[in-house]
Coordinates of C-alpha atoms in Angstrom, one line a residue:
X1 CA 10.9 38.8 55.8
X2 CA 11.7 38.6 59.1
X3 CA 9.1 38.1 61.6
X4 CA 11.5 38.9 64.9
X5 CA 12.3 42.3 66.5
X6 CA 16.2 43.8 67.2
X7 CA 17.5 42.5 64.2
X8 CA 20.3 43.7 62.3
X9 CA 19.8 46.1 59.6
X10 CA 21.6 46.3 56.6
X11 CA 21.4 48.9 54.7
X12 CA 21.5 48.4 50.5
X13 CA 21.6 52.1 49.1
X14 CA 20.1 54.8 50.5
X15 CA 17.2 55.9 50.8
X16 CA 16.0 52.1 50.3
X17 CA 17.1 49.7 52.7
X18 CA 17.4 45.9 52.8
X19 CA 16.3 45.1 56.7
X20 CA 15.9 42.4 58.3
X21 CA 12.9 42.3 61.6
X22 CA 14.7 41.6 64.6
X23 CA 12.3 40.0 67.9
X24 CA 9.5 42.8 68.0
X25 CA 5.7 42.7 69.6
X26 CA 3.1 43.4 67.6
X27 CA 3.1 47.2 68.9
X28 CA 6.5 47.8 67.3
X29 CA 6.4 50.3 64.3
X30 CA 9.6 48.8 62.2
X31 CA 11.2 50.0 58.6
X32 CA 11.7 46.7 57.1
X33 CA 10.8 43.2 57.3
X34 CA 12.3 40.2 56.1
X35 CA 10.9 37.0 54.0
X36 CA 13.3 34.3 53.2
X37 CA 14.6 30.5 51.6
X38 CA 12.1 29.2 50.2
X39 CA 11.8 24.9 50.4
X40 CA 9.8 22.8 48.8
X41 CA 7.7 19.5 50.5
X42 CA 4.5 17.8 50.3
X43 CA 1.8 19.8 52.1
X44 CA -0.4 16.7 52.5
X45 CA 0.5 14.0 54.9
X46 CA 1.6 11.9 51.9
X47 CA 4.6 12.9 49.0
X48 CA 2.4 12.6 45.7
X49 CA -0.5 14.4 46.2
X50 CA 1.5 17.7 46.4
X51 CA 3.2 16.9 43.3
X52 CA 0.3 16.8 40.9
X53 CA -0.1 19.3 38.3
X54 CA -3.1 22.1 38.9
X55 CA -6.4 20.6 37.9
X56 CA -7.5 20.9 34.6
X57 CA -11.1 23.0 35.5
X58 CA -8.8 25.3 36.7
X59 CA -6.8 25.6 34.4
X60 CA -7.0 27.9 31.0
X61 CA -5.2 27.4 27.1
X62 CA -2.6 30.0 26.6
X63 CA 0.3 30.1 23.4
X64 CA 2.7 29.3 26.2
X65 CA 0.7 26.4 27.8
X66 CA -1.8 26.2 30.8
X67 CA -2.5 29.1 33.2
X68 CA -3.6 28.9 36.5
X69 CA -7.8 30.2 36.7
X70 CA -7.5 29.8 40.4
X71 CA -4.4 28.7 43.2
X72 CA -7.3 27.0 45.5
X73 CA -6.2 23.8 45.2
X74 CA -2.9 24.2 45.3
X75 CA -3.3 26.5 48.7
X76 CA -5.6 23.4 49.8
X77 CA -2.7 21.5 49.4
X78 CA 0.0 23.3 51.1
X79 CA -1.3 25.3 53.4
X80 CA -2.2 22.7 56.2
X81 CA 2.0 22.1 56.4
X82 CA 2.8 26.0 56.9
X83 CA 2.8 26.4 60.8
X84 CA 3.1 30.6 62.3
X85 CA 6.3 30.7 65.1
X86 CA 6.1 32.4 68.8
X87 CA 9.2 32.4 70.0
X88 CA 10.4 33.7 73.7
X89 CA 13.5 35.5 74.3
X90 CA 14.4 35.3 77.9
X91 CA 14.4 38.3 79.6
X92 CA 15.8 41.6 77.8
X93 CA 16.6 45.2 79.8
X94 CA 15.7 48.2 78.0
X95 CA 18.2 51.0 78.0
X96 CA 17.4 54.5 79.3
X97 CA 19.9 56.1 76.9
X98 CA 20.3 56.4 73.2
X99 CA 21.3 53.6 71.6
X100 CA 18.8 51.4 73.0
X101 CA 14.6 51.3 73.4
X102 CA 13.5 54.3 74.8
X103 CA 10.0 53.3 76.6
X104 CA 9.8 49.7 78.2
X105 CA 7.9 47.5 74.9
X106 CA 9.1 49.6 72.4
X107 CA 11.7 48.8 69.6
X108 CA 14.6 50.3 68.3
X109 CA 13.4 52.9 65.9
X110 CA 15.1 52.9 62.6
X111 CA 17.3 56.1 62.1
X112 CA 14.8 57.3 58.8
X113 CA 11.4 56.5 61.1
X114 CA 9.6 59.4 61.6
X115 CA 9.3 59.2 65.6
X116 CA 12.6 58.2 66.2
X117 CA 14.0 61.9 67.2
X118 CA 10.8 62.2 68.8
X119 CA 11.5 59.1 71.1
X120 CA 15.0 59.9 71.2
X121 CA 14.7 63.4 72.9
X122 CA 11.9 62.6 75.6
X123 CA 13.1 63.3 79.7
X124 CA 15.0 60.2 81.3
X125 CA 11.7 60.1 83.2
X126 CA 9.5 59.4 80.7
X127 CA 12.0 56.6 79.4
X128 CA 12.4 54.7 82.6
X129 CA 10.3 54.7 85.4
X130 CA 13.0 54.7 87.7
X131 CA 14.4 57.7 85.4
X132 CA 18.0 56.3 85.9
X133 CA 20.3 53.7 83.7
X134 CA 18.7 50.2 82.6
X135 CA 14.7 49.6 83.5
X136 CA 13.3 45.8 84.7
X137 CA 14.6 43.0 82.8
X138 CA 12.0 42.1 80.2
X139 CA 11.1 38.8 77.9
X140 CA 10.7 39.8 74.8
X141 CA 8.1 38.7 72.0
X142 CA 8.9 37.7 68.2
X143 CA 6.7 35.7 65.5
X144 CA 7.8 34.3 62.6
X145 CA 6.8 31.3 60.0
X146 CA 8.5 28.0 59.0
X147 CA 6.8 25.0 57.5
X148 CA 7.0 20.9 57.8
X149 CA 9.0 19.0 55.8
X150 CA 8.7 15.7 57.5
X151 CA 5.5 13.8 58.9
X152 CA 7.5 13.4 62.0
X153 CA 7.7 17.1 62.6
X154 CA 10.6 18.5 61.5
X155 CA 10.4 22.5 60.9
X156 CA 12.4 25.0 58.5
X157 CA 12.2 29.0 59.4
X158 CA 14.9 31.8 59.4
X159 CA 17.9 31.7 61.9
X160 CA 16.7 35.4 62.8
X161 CA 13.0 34.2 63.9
X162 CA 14.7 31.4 66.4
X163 CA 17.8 33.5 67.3
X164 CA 18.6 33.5 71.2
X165 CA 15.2 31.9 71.7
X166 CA 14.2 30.3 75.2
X167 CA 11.4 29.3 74.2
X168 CA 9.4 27.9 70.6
X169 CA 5.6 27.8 70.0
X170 CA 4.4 26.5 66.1
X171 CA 1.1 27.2 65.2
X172 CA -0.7 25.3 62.8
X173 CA -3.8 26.9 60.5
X174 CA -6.1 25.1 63.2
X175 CA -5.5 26.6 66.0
X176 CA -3.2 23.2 66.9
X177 CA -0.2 24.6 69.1
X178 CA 3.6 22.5 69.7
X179 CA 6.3 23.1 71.7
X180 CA 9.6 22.8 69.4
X181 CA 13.4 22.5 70.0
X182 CA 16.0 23.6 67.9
X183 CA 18.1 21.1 66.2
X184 CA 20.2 23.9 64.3
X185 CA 21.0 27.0 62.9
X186 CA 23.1 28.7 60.5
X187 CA 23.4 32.6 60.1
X188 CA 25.4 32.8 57.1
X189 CA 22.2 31.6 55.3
X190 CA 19.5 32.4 58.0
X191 CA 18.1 28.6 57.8
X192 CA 16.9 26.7 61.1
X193 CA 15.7 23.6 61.8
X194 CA 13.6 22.8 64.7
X195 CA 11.2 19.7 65.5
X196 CA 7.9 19.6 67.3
X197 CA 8.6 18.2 70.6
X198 CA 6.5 15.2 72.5
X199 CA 4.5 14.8 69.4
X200 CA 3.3 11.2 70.4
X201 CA 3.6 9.2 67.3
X202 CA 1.1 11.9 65.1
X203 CA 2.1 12.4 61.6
X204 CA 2.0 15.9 60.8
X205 CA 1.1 17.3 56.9
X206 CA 4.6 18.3 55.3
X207 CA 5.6 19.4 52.3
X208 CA 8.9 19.4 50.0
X209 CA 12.1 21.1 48.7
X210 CA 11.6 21.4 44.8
X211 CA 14.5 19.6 42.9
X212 CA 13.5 21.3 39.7
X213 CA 14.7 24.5 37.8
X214 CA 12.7 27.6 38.2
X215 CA 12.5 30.1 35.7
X216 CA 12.1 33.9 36.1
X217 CA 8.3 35.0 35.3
X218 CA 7.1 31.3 36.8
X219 CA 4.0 31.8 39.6
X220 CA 4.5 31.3 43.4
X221 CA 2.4 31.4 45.9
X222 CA 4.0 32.9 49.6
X223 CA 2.1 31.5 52.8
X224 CA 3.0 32.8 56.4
X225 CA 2.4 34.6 58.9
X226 CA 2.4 38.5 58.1
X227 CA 2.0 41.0 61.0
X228 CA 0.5 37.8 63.3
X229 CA -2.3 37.2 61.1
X230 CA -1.1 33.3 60.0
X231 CA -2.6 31.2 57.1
X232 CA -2.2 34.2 54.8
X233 CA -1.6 33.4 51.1
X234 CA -0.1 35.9 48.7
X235 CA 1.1 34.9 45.1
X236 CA 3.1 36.7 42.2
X237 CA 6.2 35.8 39.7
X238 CA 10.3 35.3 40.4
X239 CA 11.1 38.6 39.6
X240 CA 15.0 37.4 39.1
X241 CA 17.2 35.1 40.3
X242 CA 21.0 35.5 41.8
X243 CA 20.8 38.6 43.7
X244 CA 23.0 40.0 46.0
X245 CA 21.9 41.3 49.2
X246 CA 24.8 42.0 50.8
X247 CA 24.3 39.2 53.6
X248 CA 27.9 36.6 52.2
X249 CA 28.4 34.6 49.2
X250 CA 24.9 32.9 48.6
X251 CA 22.5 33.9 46.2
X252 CA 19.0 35.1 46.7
X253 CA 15.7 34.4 44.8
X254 CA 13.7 37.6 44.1
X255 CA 9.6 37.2 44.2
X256 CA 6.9 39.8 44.2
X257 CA 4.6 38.3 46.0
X258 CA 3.2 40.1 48.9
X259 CA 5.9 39.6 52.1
X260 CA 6.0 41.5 55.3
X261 CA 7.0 41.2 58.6
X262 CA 6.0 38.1 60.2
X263 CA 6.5 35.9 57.0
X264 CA 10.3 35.5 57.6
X265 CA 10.8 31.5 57.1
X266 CA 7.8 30.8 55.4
X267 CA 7.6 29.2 52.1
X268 CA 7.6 30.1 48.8
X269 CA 5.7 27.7 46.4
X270 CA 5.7 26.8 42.6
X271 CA 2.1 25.6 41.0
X272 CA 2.6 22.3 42.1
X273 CA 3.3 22.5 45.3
X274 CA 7.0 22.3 46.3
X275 CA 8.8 24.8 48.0
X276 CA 11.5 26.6 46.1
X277 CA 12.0 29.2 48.4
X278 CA 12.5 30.2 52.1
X279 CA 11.3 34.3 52.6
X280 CA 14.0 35.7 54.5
X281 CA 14.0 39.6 53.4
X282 CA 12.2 42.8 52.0
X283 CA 13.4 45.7 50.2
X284 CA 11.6 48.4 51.2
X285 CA 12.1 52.6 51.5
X286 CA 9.0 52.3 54.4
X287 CA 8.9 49.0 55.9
X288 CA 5.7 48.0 54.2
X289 CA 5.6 45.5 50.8
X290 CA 6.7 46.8 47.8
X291 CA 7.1 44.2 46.1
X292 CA 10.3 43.1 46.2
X293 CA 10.8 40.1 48.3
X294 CA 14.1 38.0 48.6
X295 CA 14.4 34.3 49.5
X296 CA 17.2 31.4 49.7
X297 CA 16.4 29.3 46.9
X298 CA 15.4 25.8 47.4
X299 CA 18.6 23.8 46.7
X300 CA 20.9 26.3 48.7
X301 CA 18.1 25.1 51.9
X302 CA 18.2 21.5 50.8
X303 CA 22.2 21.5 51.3
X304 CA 22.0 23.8 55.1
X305 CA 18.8 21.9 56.2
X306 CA 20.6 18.1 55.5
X307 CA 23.7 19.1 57.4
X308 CA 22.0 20.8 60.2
X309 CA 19.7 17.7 60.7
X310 CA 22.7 15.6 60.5
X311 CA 24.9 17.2 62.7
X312 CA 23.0 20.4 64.0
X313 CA 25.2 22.9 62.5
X314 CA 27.3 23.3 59.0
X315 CA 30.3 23.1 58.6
X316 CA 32.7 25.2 55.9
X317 CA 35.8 25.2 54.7
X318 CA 37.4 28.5 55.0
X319 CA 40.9 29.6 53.4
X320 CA 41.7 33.0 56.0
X321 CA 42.2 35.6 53.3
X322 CA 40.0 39.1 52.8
X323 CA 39.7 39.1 49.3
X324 CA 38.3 41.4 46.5
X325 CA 37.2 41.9 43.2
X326 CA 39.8 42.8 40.2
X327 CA 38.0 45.3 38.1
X328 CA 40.1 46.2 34.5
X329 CA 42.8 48.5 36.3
X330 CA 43.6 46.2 38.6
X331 CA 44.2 43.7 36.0
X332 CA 45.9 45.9 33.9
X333 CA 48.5 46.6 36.9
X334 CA 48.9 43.2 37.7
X335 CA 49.1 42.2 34.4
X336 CA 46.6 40.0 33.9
X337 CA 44.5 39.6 30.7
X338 CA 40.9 40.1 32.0
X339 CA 39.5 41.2 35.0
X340 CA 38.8 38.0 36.7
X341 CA 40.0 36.2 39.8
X342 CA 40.0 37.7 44.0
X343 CA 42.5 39.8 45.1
X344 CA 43.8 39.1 48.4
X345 CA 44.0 42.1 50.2
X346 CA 44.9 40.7 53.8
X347 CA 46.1 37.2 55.0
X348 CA 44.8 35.8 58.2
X349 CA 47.9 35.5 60.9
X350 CA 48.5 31.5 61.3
X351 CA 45.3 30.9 59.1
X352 CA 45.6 28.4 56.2
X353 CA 46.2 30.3 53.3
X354 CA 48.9 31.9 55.3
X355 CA 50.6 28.4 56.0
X356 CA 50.0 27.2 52.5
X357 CA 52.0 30.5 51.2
X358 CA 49.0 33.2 50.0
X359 CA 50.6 36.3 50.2
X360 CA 48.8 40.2 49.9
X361 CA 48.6 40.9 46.2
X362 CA 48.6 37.6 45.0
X363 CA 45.6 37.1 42.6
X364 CA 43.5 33.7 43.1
X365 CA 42.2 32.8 39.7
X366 CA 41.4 29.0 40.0
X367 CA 40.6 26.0 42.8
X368 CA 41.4 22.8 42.1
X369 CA 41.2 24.0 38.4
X370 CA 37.7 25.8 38.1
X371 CA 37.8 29.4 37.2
X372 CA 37.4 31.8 39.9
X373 CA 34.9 34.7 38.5
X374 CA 35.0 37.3 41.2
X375 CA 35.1 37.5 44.9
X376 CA 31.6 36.2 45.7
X377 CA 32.8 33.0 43.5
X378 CA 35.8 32.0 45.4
X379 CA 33.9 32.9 48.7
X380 CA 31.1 30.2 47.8
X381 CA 33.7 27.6 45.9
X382 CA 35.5 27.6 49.3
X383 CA 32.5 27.1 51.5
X384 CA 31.2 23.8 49.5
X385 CA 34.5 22.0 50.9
X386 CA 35.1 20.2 54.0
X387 CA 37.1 21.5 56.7
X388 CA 40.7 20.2 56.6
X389 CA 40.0 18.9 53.1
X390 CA 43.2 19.7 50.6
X391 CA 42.7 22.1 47.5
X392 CA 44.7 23.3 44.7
X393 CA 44.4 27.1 44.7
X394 CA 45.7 28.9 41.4
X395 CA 47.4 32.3 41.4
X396 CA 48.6 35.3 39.7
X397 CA 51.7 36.1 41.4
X398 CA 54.8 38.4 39.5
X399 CA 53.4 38.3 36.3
X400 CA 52.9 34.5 36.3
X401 CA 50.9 31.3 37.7
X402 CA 51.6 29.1 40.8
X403 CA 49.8 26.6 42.5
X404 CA 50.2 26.4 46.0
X405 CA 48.1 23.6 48.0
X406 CA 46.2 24.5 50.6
X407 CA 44.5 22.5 53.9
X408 CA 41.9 24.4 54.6
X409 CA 40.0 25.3 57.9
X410 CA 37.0 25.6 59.6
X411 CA 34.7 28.7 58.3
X412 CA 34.4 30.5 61.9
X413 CA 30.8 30.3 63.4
X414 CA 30.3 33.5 64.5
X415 CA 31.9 37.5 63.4
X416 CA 33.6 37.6 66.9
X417 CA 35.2 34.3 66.2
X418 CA 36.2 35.8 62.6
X419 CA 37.6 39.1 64.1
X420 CA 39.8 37.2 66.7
X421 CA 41.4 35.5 64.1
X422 CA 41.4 37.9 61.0
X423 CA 43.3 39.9 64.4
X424 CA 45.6 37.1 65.0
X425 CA 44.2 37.0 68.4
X426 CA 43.3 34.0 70.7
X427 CA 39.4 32.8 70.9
X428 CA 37.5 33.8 74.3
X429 CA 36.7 30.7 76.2
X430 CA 32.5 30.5 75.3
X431 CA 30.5 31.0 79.0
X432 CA 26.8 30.7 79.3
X433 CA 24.8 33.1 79.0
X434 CA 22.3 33.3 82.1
X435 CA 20.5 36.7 81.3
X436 CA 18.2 35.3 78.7
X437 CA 16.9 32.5 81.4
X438 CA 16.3 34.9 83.5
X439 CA 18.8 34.0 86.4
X440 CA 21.3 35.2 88.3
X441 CA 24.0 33.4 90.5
X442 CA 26.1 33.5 93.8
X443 CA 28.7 31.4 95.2
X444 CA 27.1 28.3 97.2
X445 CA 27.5 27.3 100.7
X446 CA 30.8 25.4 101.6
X447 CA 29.2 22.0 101.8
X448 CA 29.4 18.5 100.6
X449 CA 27.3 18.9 97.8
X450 CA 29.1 22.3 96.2
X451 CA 27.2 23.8 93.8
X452 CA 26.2 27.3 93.3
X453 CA 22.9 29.5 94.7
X454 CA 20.1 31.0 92.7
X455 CA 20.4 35.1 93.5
X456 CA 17.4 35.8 92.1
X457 CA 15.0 35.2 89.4
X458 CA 12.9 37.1 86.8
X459 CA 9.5 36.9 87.5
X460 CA 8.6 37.5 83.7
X461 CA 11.4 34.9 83.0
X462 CA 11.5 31.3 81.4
X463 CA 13.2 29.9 84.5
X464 CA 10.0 31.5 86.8
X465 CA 8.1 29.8 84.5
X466 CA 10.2 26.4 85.3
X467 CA 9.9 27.1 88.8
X468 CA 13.0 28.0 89.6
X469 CA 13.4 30.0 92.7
X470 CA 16.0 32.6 94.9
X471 CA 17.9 30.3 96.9
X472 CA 18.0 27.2 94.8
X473 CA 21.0 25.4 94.5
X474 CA 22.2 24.2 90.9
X475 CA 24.3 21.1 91.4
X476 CA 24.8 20.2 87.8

């Protein structure tokens, strides 16, 4: 579940709503939270220990084999390598009008939350203390949980928890507090990577991914850092496995063991001690646990986590078609046999499939000759390519097969980036972004030395906190 305020909300069905917690204080009174990919890793400071089996004394005889009497030791085990997240978020303004936080600390209220007309309809004055357009810029507050998967400090939580963060705090159970950096993030499967920073040689407890099956109806154990209370240990079954919650292609790990906000990137465990999930997301018609809890199984983190240590991002191949699924009338009018395969519904202007040959209507039933089951199944098949790599994409096309080949491209890292191109429309050159440091900027002095001057400075900011001052010049 996700342990940050502002996030996005999406909504599954209504009344009940998959949500995930965007960057939120502990005041704020949200619908939903998020849990999520559960990894697995040695909790003690060495592999094997975290690997044994539960003890025998606790332990009792069943028809189906040995059942846990108590998840003490295991805890014992795991625990010391979970770690609770702060994270800073520069400096946000709140917005006097709707659309935005009404009072100066609060969140955005979900549309179904019971004060939200209430908070909606108070006088501008009440809203902002000026009583006019945007109040005082504003850091705000988010916590989370990730956990250690190397003795050198490496740390895996939710992309949402670190998102737009100026600054990373981990927690461990004792009280121990590290400064972390972020080594990188992907959205599409809300993983992050970060690493405790001027660690000095210590070797931190970790734990590890499991490289095991899991079955549905095997225990887990969750541990995180619900509503900012840390160390906190719930445990229940996999409810199911391959879920959809509308958030891309990937699959999702259902558990019902206790999540709520504040546990988004902590980890699921199985009875030995490896991580087989990340928590990223609740279902929930209130906001509180009902148990149902969703989280990236362990091998889909182990893939996301190797890449982003490697190179600090992932990279996918990407084919530039919106595709969907052929149910049995669209088959029947294609005339196709069973309802299987995408349907391309679009082509993306000068995007690979469009110089390969895809056209609108064409049915894609195969790459590089494995059967394409729906939509979500060419989506993933796609992704687990390299960029520029060459595939052999089968089609349905006038009431027979072709196989065109097709180069494809990068995946686009963000849903601007995608809409620019879906529109055939040239990428924005990327600028920084100043207002989460807190800073704001004025042409220098003609000089020798250039460079541009420091207007002014949030007082609540991260740059305050680095000392940076109005009337600085930044050289470089």
């Amino acid at each position: 579940m996700q342990a940050t305020s502002d996030a996005s909300v999406k909504s599954a069905g209504a009344p009940n709503r998959v949500r995930t917690w965007g960057r939120r204080g502990a005041a704020a009174t949200a619908v939903l939270a998020a849990s999520g990919l559960m990894l697995t890793f040695d909790a003690t400071s060495g592999g094997a220990q975290a690997q044994r089996a539960p003890d025998a004394q606790n332990t009792i005889q069943t028809p189906y084999g040995p059942a846990p009497t108590s998840f003490a030791d295991i805890v014992d085990r795991t625990r010391p390598a979970v770690v609770s997240i702060s994270v800073t978020n520069g400096a946000k303004k709140f917005d006097a009008g709707k659309g935005g936080p009404q009072i100066p600390g609060m969140p955005d209220l979900p549309d179904d939350h019971p004060l939200k007309n209430f908070f909606d309809n108070l006088p501008k004055e009440y809203r902002n203390p000026q009583g006019r357009g945007r109040g005082p810029a504003r850091p705000s507050l988010a916590q989370g949980s990730g956990f250690v998967i190397s003795q050198d400090g490496y740390i895996v939580t939710n992309n949402h928890v670190i998102d737009k963060a100026s600054e990373i705090q981990v927690r461990f159970d004792k009280d121990r507090k590290y400064v972390a950096e972020l080594i990188g993030a992907d959205p599409r499967t809300d993983l992050a990577l970060l690493k405790i920073k001027d660690a000095n040689g210590e070797k931190f407890p970790f734990v590890k991914f499991s490289s095991g099956k899991v079955r549905v109806g095997d225990w887990v154990l969750a541990v995180g850092n619900p509503f900012g209370l840390g160390g906190t240990v719930t445990a229940g079954i996999i409810s199911a496995q391959g879920r959809d919650i509308g958030s891309g292609p990937y699959d999702y790990m259902q558990i019902d063991a206790a999540v709520n906000r504040g546990n988004s990137g902590g980890p699921t465990f199985n009875l030995t001690g490896d991580v087989v999930g990340v928590n990223t997301a609740i279902y929930s018609p209130s906001g509180g646990n009902v148990g149902i809890a969703f989280a990236v199984p362990a091998a889909t983190a182990v893939e996301v986590i190797e890449q982003l240590k490697r190179d600090g991002t992932v990279s996918r191949g990407w084919l530039g078609v919106k595709i969907q699924n052929i149910d049995e009338d669209t088959a029947s009018s294609l005339g196709l046999k069973a309802p299987k395969g995408a349907l391309v519904s679009d082509v993306t202007p000068e995007g690979p499939a469009e110089g390969a040959g895809l056209k609108p209507q064409d049915a894609i039933l195969t790459v590089n000759g494995s059967t394409i089951k729906d939509s979500r199944d060419l989506a993933r098949k796609i992704a687990g390519y390299t960029p520029g790599e060459n595939v052999a994409v089968g089609i349905w096309r006038d009431n027979g097969k072709k196989v065109l080949d097709v180069e494809l491209g990068r995946f686009p890292s963000s849903s601007v980036e995608l809409a620019a191109l879906r529109e055939g429309k040239p990428l924005a050159p990327k600028v920084t972004e100043l207002q989460q440091l807190g800073l704001s900027l004025k042409p220098g002095k003609s000089n020798e030395e250039g460079g541009v001057v420091i207007a002014n400075v949030d007082p609540e900011s991260d740059a305050a906190r680095k000392g940076l001052k109005a009337g600085d010049i930044v050289l470089e």
